Amino acid sequence: MATAADIDAMRRAIALAARGLGTTSPNPVVGCVLVDATGRIVGEGHHQRAGGPHAEIHALRAAGDRARGATAYVTLEPCNHTGRTGPCAQALIEAGVRRVVYAVGDPNPQATGGAETLRAAGTEVLGGLLADEAEAGNIAWLTSVRLGRPFVRWKYAATLDGRIAAADGTSRWISSPESRADVHRLRAEADAVIVGSGTARADDPHLAVRGIEGAVQPLRVVVDTDATAVKPGARVLDDAARTVIAVADDIPVEDTAHFPETWRLTRAPGGGLDIPELLAALHQQGVRSVLLEGGPTLAGAFVRAGAVDQIVGYLAPALLGAGPTALADAGITTISDALRLEVTEAVRIGPDLRITATPKGA
């Protein structure tokens, strides 16, 4: 039975885990708190980077001998395998931790089983505490393990009447400086940022993270099916981050000579590239989270493929009345087939409203 003290300690572990967003991929974000018999925190830590010590090891090192007899609160079931680091379940046993409370069971078949190992050694184990909160913070990695593809967050900015640009094509700036700064936070949390050929032509985007100290630059991906949008000298071709241009597999090699890295993918029957194939290629490269930044045609293709896990919309208090909308053809032809969403957050960002939603039943 969980106590109020258990809940407080797990919330602290969840907050610690969030510090690893954007730096741990392809590993999960994990936080750990060690509390002694008097209720005092004697050690805490979070997973900081792939290949580095896990959260439990950071916490155990901080606690030293004070870990003996303590309770460990971990946001993800302690791992049970040896990879680049050793099994955390065994480390907790050897440190003399008396009780382990974890939030989310590990769905990775290579690492699961830590709870059983702990119980077999006589450690008291409680699972599922604040599972929903911990899962929300680790949703990208969990989605990638469960579905075998990256978690996809679609971000867009629009006026209150849903326009992402005016009738003449101008779009800078619909959203506020505060919203644009917030987008850089989303980029910093993602392993890859994706735009389509329309956005590449209209905006010449850079797609790198700015204004966030210590951010790991995401992979920049432009879906340029016919290799006509990304011209020599495009901002996305600089050396600020690795860049991939995804083109159709029938495009001549000479048309892509100026690309730093080219992926050749199958054309989709309705136009564009095969989205599941693109996501599979990204997953194989260790990408566990994607920020889809546009435009409406590419967003429609992702929605049509059932490959959007979360939507973040920045709504500006402005009206245009004409111009392109945020989402183009998504294969929805009747109201009964509308993709219904569950709003999980609505907050003010400067003068704008940021709405976060997920497809119902996801």
CSV table of C-alpha atoms in Angstrom, one decimal:
chain,number,residue,atom,x,y,z
A,1,MET,CA,0.0,0.0,0.0
A,2,ALA,CA,1.5,3.3,-1.1
A,3,THR,CA,1.7,6.1,1.5
A,4,ALA,CA,1.7,9.9,1.0
A,5,ALA,CA,5.5,9.8,1.6
A,6,ASP,CA,5.8,7.2,-1.2
A,7,ILE,CA,3.8,9.5,-3.6
A,8,ASP,CA,6.0,12.5,-2.7
A,9,ALA,CA,9.2,10.6,-3.3
A,10,MET,CA,7.9,9.2,-6.7
A,11,ARG,CA,6.9,12.7,-7.8
A,12,ARG,CA,10.4,13.8,-7.1
A,13,ALA,CA,11.8,10.9,-9.1
A,14,ILE,CA,9.5,11.9,-12.1
A,15,ALA,CA,10.8,15.5,-11.9
A,16,LEU,CA,14.4,14.2,-12.0
A,17,ALA,CA,13.7,12.0,-15.0
A,18,ALA,CA,12.5,15.0,-17.0
A,19,ARG,CA,16.0,16.5,-16.7
A,20,GLY,CA,17.1,13.8,-19.2
A,21,LEU,CA,14.7,14.8,-22.0
A,22,GLY,CA,16.6,15.2,-25.2
A,23,THR,CA,19.9,13.7,-24.0
A,24,THR,CA,19.3,10.0,-23.2
A,25,SER,CA,18.1,8.6,-26.6
A,26,PRO,CA,17.8,5.8,-27.5
A,27,ASN,CA,17.5,5.1,-23.8
A,28,PRO,CA,14.5,6.2,-21.7
A,29,VAL,CA,14.4,9.0,-19.2
A,30,VAL,CA,14.5,7.7,-15.7
A,31,GLY,CA,14.7,9.3,-12.2
A,32,CYS,CA,15.6,7.6,-8.9
A,33,VAL,CA,15.3,8.8,-5.3
A,34,LEU,CA,16.6,6.9,-2.2
A,35,VAL,CA,14.9,7.5,1.1
A,36,ASP,CA,16.2,6.1,4.5
A,37,ALA,CA,14.0,4.7,7.3
A,38,THR,CA,13.6,8.1,8.8
A,39,GLY,CA,12.1,9.5,5.6
A,40,ARG,CA,15.2,11.5,4.6
A,41,ILE,CA,16.4,11.6,1.0
A,42,VAL,CA,19.9,10.1,1.1
A,43,GLY,CA,20.6,10.0,-2.7
A,44,GLU,CA,19.0,10.8,-6.0
A,45,GLY,CA,19.8,10.9,-9.7
A,46,HIS,CA,18.6,10.7,-13.2
A,47,HIS,CA,19.8,9.0,-16.4
A,48,GLN,CA,21.8,11.7,-18.2
A,49,ARG,CA,23.0,10.1,-21.5
A,50,ALA,CA,23.0,6.8,-23.3
A,51,GLY,CA,26.0,4.7,-22.3
A,52,GLY,CA,26.3,6.5,-19.0
A,53,PRO,CA,25.2,5.3,-15.6
A,54,HIS,CA,21.5,4.7,-15.1
A,55,ALA,CA,19.5,6.7,-12.6
A,56,GLU,CA,19.7,4.1,-9.9
A,57,ILE,CA,23.5,4.1,-10.1
A,58,HIS,CA,23.7,7.9,-9.7
A,59,ALA,CA,21.4,7.7,-6.7
A,60,LEU,CA,23.4,4.8,-5.1
A,61,ARG,CA,26.7,6.6,-5.6
A,62,ALA,CA,25.2,9.7,-3.9
A,63,ALA,CA,23.9,7.7,-1.0
A,64,GLY,CA,26.9,5.5,-0.4
A,65,ASP,CA,26.5,3.4,2.8
A,66,ARG,CA,23.3,5.2,3.5
A,67,ALA,CA,21.6,3.1,0.8
A,68,ARG,CA,21.5,0.1,3.1
A,69,GLY,CA,18.0,-0.4,4.4
A,70,ALA,CA,16.6,2.4,2.2
A,71,THR,CA,13.7,2.5,-0.2
A,72,ALA,CA,14.4,3.3,-3.8
A,73,TYR,CA,11.7,5.1,-5.9
A,74,VAL,CA,12.3,4.6,-9.6
A,75,THR,CA,10.2,5.8,-12.5
A,76,LEU,CA,10.9,2.7,-14.6
A,77,GLU,CA,11.3,-0.9,-13.4
A,78,PRO,CA,15.0,-1.4,-12.7
A,79,CYS,CA,16.7,-3.1,-15.6
A,80,ASN,CA,17.7,-6.8,-15.5
A,81,HIS,CA,20.3,-7.0,-18.2
A,82,THR,CA,23.9,-6.1,-18.9
A,83,GLY,CA,24.4,-3.7,-21.8
A,84,ARG,CA,26.8,-0.8,-21.8
A,85,THR,CA,26.1,-0.7,-18.1
A,86,GLY,CA,25.3,-3.5,-15.6
A,87,PRO,CA,21.8,-4.5,-14.3
A,88,CYS,CA,20.4,-2.0,-11.9
A,89,ALA,CA,18.3,-4.6,-10.1
A,90,GLN,CA,21.5,-6.4,-9.0
A,91,ALA,CA,23.1,-3.1,-8.0
A,92,LEU,CA,20.2,-2.3,-5.7
A,93,ILE,CA,20.4,-5.7,-4.1
A,94,GLU,CA,24.2,-5.4,-3.6
A,95,ALA,CA,23.7,-2.0,-2.0
A,96,GLY,CA,21.3,-3.5,0.6
A,97,VAL,CA,18.2,-1.5,-0.5
A,98,ARG,CA,15.3,-2.9,1.5
A,99,ARG,CA,12.4,-1.8,-0.7
A,100,VAL,CA,11.9,-0.8,-4.3
A,101,VAL,CA,8.9,1.2,-5.6
A,102,TYR,CA,8.7,1.7,-9.4
A,103,ALA,CA,6.1,3.5,-11.6
A,104,VAL,CA,6.1,1.8,-15.0
A,105,GLY,CA,7.0,-1.8,-15.9
A,106,ASP,CA,9.8,-2.1,-18.5
A,107,PRO,CA,8.3,-3.2,-21.8
A,108,ASN,CA,11.7,-3.9,-23.3
A,109,PRO,CA,12.0,-7.7,-23.5
A,110,GLN,CA,15.8,-7.4,-23.2
A,111,ALA,CA,15.7,-5.5,-19.9
A,112,THR,CA,12.5,-6.6,-18.1
A,113,GLY,CA,12.4,-8.9,-15.1
A,114,GLY,CA,14.1,-6.6,-12.6
A,115,ALA,CA,11.1,-6.8,-10.2
A,116,GLU,CA,11.3,-10.6,-10.2
A,117,THR,CA,15.0,-10.5,-9.5
A,118,LEU,CA,14.5,-8.1,-6.6
A,119,ARG,CA,11.8,-10.2,-5.1
A,120,ALA,CA,13.8,-13.4,-5.4
A,121,ALA,CA,16.6,-11.7,-3.4
A,122,GLY,CA,14.1,-10.8,-0.6
A,123,THR,CA,13.6,-7.1,-1.6
A,124,GLU,CA,10.1,-5.8,-1.1
A,125,VAL,CA,8.8,-4.5,-4.4
A,126,LEU,CA,5.8,-2.3,-5.3
A,127,GLY,CA,5.0,-1.5,-8.9
A,128,GLY,CA,2.6,0.9,-10.6
A,129,LEU,CA,2.9,4.0,-8.3
A,130,LEU,CA,2.0,7.1,-10.3
A,131,ALA,CA,2.3,5.1,-13.5
A,132,ASP,CA,0.3,7.5,-15.6
A,133,GLU,CA,2.4,10.5,-14.6
A,134,ALA,CA,5.7,8.6,-15.2
A,135,GLU,CA,4.5,7.2,-18.5
A,136,ALA,CA,3.6,10.7,-19.7
A,137,GLY,CA,7.1,11.9,-19.1
A,138,ASN,CA,8.6,8.9,-20.8
A,139,ILE,CA,6.0,8.5,-23.6
A,140,ALA,CA,8.5,8.8,-26.5
A,141,TRP,CA,10.7,5.9,-25.5
A,142,LEU,CA,7.7,3.8,-24.4
A,143,THR,CA,6.0,4.4,-27.7
A,144,SER,CA,9.1,3.4,-29.6
A,145,VAL,CA,9.5,0.1,-27.7
A,146,ARG,CA,5.8,-0.8,-28.0
A,147,LEU,CA,5.2,0.2,-31.6
A,148,GLY,CA,8.7,-0.3,-33.1
A,149,ARG,CA,8.7,3.3,-34.5
A,150,PRO,CA,9.5,6.7,-33.2
A,151,PHE,CA,6.9,8.7,-31.1
A,152,VAL,CA,5.6,11.5,-33.4
A,153,ARG,CA,4.6,14.9,-32.0
A,154,TRP,CA,3.0,17.1,-34.7
A,155,LYS,CA,3.5,20.8,-34.0
A,156,TYR,CA,1.9,23.7,-35.8
A,157,ALA,CA,1.1,27.4,-35.4
A,158,ALA,CA,-2.1,28.9,-36.7
A,159,THR,CA,-4.5,31.8,-36.4
A,160,LEU,CA,-7.7,31.3,-34.4
A,161,ASP,CA,-9.5,30.5,-37.7
A,162,GLY,CA,-6.9,27.7,-38.4
A,163,ARG,CA,-4.8,29.5,-41.0
A,164,ILE,CA,-1.0,28.8,-41.1
A,165,ALA,CA,-0.3,31.6,-43.7
A,166,ALA,CA,-2.1,34.4,-45.4
A,167,ALA,CA,-3.6,34.1,-48.9
A,168,ASP,CA,-0.4,35.6,-50.4
A,169,GLY,CA,1.7,32.9,-48.7
A,170,THR,CA,3.2,35.1,-46.0
A,171,SER,CA,3.4,33.4,-42.6
A,172,ARG,CA,6.1,35.2,-40.5
A,173,TRP,CA,5.1,35.6,-37.8
A,174,ILE,CA,1.7,34.1,-36.9
A,175,SER,CA,2.8,33.0,-33.4
A,176,SER,CA,4.5,35.1,-30.8
A,177,PRO,CA,8.2,35.2,-29.8
A,178,GLU,CA,7.2,33.3,-26.6
A,179,SER,CA,5.6,30.5,-28.7
A,180,ARG,CA,8.6,30.3,-31.0
A,181,ALA,CA,10.9,30.0,-28.1
A,182,ASP,CA,8.8,27.2,-26.7
A,183,VAL,CA,9.1,25.4,-30.1
A,184,HIS,CA,12.9,25.3,-29.5
A,185,ARG,CA,12.2,23.5,-26.3
A,186,LEU,CA,10.2,20.9,-28.2
A,187,ARG,CA,13.1,20.6,-30.7
A,188,ALA,CA,15.6,20.1,-27.9
A,189,GLU,CA,13.5,17.2,-26.6
A,190,ALA,CA,13.2,15.5,-30.0
A,191,ASP,CA,15.7,13.2,-31.7
A,192,ALA,CA,14.6,14.4,-35.1
A,193,VAL,CA,12.8,17.3,-36.7
A,194,ILE,CA,10.9,16.8,-40.0
A,195,VAL,CA,9.5,19.1,-42.5
A,196,GLY,CA,8.2,18.7,-46.1
A,197,SER,CA,9.1,20.2,-49.4
A,198,GLY,CA,6.4,22.9,-49.2
A,199,THR,CA,7.9,24.2,-45.9
A,200,ALA,CA,11.4,23.9,-47.3
A,201,ARG,CA,10.4,26.1,-50.3
A,202,ALA,CA,8.4,28.7,-48.5
A,203,ASP,CA,10.4,29.2,-45.3
A,204,ASP,CA,14.0,27.9,-45.9
A,205,PRO,CA,13.9,26.6,-42.3
A,206,HIS,CA,17.1,26.0,-40.3
A,207,LEU,CA,15.5,23.4,-37.9
A,208,ALA,CA,18.3,23.6,-35.3
A,209,VAL,CA,17.8,24.3,-31.6
A,210,ARG,CA,18.6,27.9,-30.5
A,211,GLY,CA,18.5,29.5,-27.1
A,212,ILE,CA,18.8,26.4,-25.0
A,213,GLU,CA,22.1,25.8,-23.3
A,214,GLY,CA,23.5,22.3,-23.6
A,215,ALA,CA,20.9,21.1,-26.1
A,216,VAL,CA,21.7,18.1,-28.3
A,217,GLN,CA,20.9,19.1,-31.9
A,218,PRO,CA,18.2,16.8,-33.4
A,219,LEU,CA,18.6,15.1,-36.8
A,220,ARG,CA,17.1,17.5,-39.4
A,221,VAL,CA,15.0,15.7,-42.0
A,222,VAL,CA,13.4,17.2,-45.1
A,223,VAL,CA,11.0,15.0,-47.0
A,224,ASP,CA,11.7,16.3,-50.6
A,225,THR,CA,10.2,13.5,-52.7
A,226,ASP,CA,11.2,14.8,-56.1
A,227,ALA,CA,14.5,16.4,-54.9
A,228,THR,CA,13.4,19.9,-56.1
A,229,ALA,CA,12.8,21.9,-52.9
A,230,VAL,CA,16.2,21.9,-51.1
A,231,LYS,CA,18.5,24.0,-53.2
A,232,PRO,CA,22.3,24.4,-52.8
A,233,GLY,CA,22.8,27.0,-50.0
A,234,ALA,CA,19.6,26.1,-48.1
A,235,ARG,CA,20.0,26.9,-44.4
A,236,VAL,CA,19.2,23.3,-43.5
A,237,LEU,CA,22.4,22.2,-45.3
A,238,ASP,CA,24.8,24.0,-42.9
A,239,ASP,CA,26.9,22.1,-40.4
A,240,ALA,CA,24.7,23.1,-37.3
A,241,ALA,CA,23.4,19.5,-37.2
A,242,ARG,CA,23.2,16.3,-39.2
A,243,THR,CA,20.8,16.6,-42.1
A,244,VAL,CA,19.0,14.0,-44.1
A,245,ILE,CA,17.0,14.6,-47.3
A,246,ALA,CA,14.5,11.9,-48.0
A,247,VAL,CA,13.7,11.4,-51.7
A,248,ALA,CA,11.9,8.9,-53.8
A,249,ASP,CA,14.0,5.9,-54.8
A,250,ASP,CA,13.6,6.6,-58.5
A,251,ILE,CA,15.3,10.1,-58.3
A,252,PRO,CA,18.6,10.2,-60.3
A,253,VAL,CA,21.8,10.3,-58.1
A,254,GLU,CA,23.0,13.5,-59.8
A,255,ASP,CA,19.9,15.4,-58.6
A,256,THR,CA,20.9,14.8,-55.0
A,257,ALA,CA,24.6,15.4,-55.3
A,258,HIS,CA,24.4,18.6,-53.1
A,259,PHE,CA,22.7,16.8,-50.2
A,260,PRO,CA,24.9,15.9,-47.3
A,261,GLU,CA,23.0,12.6,-46.8
A,262,THR,CA,20.2,11.1,-48.9
A,263,TRP,CA,17.7,8.5,-48.0
A,264,ARG,CA,15.9,6.8,-50.9
A,265,LEU,CA,12.4,5.6,-50.0
A,266,THR,CA,9.4,4.1,-51.7
A,267,ARG,CA,6.8,6.5,-53.2
A,268,ALA,CA,3.4,6.2,-51.5
A,269,PRO,CA,0.4,5.3,-53.7
A,270,GLY,CA,-1.3,8.7,-53.1
A,271,GLY,CA,1.9,10.8,-53.6
A,272,GLY,CA,4.8,11.7,-51.4
A,273,LEU,CA,6.9,9.0,-49.6
A,274,ASP,CA,5.9,6.0,-47.6
A,275,ILE,CA,5.5,7.2,-44.1
A,276,PRO,CA,5.9,3.9,-42.2
A,277,GLU,CA,9.1,3.2,-44.3
A,278,LEU,CA,10.5,6.7,-43.3
A,279,LEU,CA,9.7,6.0,-39.6
A,280,ALA,CA,11.3,2.6,-39.8
A,281,ALA,CA,14.4,4.1,-41.2
A,282,LEU,CA,14.5,6.7,-38.4
A,283,HIS,CA,14.0,4.0,-35.8
A,284,GLN,CA,16.8,2.0,-37.2
A,285,GLN,CA,19.0,5.1,-36.7
A,286,GLY,CA,18.2,5.2,-33.0
A,287,VAL,CA,15.5,8.0,-33.4
A,288,ARG,CA,12.9,7.5,-30.7
A,289,SER,CA,11.1,10.8,-30.9
A,290,VAL,CA,10.1,13.0,-33.9
A,291,LEU,CA,8.9,16.6,-34.0
A,292,LEU,CA,6.9,17.0,-37.1
A,293,GLU,CA,6.9,20.7,-38.0
A,294,GLY,CA,5.1,20.8,-41.3
A,295,GLY,CA,3.6,21.5,-43.5
A,296,PRO,CA,-0.1,20.6,-44.0
A,297,THR,CA,0.5,18.1,-46.8
A,298,LEU,CA,3.1,16.1,-44.8
A,299,ALA,CA,1.0,16.4,-41.7
A,300,GLY,CA,-1.9,15.0,-43.6
A,301,ALA,CA,0.2,12.1,-44.8
A,302,PHE,CA,1.3,11.3,-41.2
A,303,VAL,CA,-2.3,11.4,-40.0
A,304,ARG,CA,-3.5,9.3,-42.9
A,305,ALA,CA,-0.8,6.7,-41.9
A,306,GLY,CA,-2.0,6.7,-38.3
A,307,ALA,CA,1.4,8.0,-37.3
A,308,VAL,CA,0.7,11.0,-35.1
A,309,ASP,CA,0.8,10.4,-31.4
A,310,GLN,CA,0.5,13.9,-30.0
A,311,ILE,CA,-0.6,17.3,-31.4
A,312,VAL,CA,0.7,20.6,-30.1
A,313,GLY,CA,-1.0,23.6,-31.6
A,314,TYR,CA,-0.1,27.2,-31.0
A,315,LEU,CA,-3.2,29.3,-31.6
A,316,ALA,CA,-2.6,33.0,-32.2
A,317,PRO,CA,-5.3,35.6,-31.4
A,318,ALA,CA,-5.6,36.7,-35.0
A,319,LEU,CA,-7.9,36.0,-38.0
A,320,LEU,CA,-7.0,35.8,-41.7
A,321,GLY,CA,-10.1,34.3,-43.4
A,322,ALA,CA,-8.1,32.8,-46.3
A,323,GLY,CA,-4.9,31.0,-46.8
A,324,PRO,CA,-3.7,27.4,-46.2
A,325,THR,CA,-5.0,25.5,-43.1
A,326,ALA,CA,-2.8,23.5,-40.7
A,327,LEU,CA,-3.9,20.1,-42.1
A,328,ALA,CA,-4.3,19.1,-45.7
A,329,ASP,CA,-6.0,15.8,-46.9
A,330,ALA,CA,-5.7,13.2,-44.2
A,331,GLY,CA,-8.0,10.7,-45.8
A,332,ILE,CA,-11.0,11.8,-43.8
A,333,THR,CA,-14.1,12.3,-46.0
A,334,THR,CA,-17.0,12.2,-43.6
A,335,ILE,CA,-17.7,13.6,-40.1
A,336,SER,CA,-18.1,10.1,-38.6
A,337,ASP,CA,-14.5,9.4,-39.5
A,338,ALA,CA,-13.1,12.5,-37.8
A,339,LEU,CA,-10.0,11.8,-35.8
A,340,ARG,CA,-11.3,12.6,-32.3
A,341,LEU,CA,-8.8,14.0,-29.8
A,342,GLU,CA,-8.4,14.2,-26.1
A,343,VAL,CA,-7.1,17.6,-24.9
A,344,THR,CA,-4.4,17.0,-22.2
A,345,GLU,CA,-3.3,20.6,-21.7
A,346,ALA,CA,-4.3,24.1,-22.6
A,347,VAL,CA,-1.9,26.9,-21.4
A,348,ARG,CA,-1.1,30.5,-22.3
A,349,ILE,CA,2.2,31.1,-24.0
A,350,GLY,CA,2.6,34.9,-24.3
A,351,PRO,CA,-0.5,36.1,-26.1
A,352,ASP,CA,-1.1,32.6,-27.7
A,353,LEU,CA,-2.8,29.5,-26.5
A,354,ARG,CA,-0.9,26.2,-26.7
A,355,ILE,CA,-3.2,23.2,-26.9
A,356,THR,CA,-1.8,19.7,-26.5
A,357,ALA,CA,-3.9,16.7,-27.5
A,358,THR,CA,-3.7,13.0,-28.3
A,359,PRO,CA,-5.8,10.8,-30.5
A,360,LYS,CA,-8.6,9.2,-28.5
A,361,GLY,CA,-7.8,5.5,-27.8
A,362,ALA,CA,-4.1,6.0,-28.5
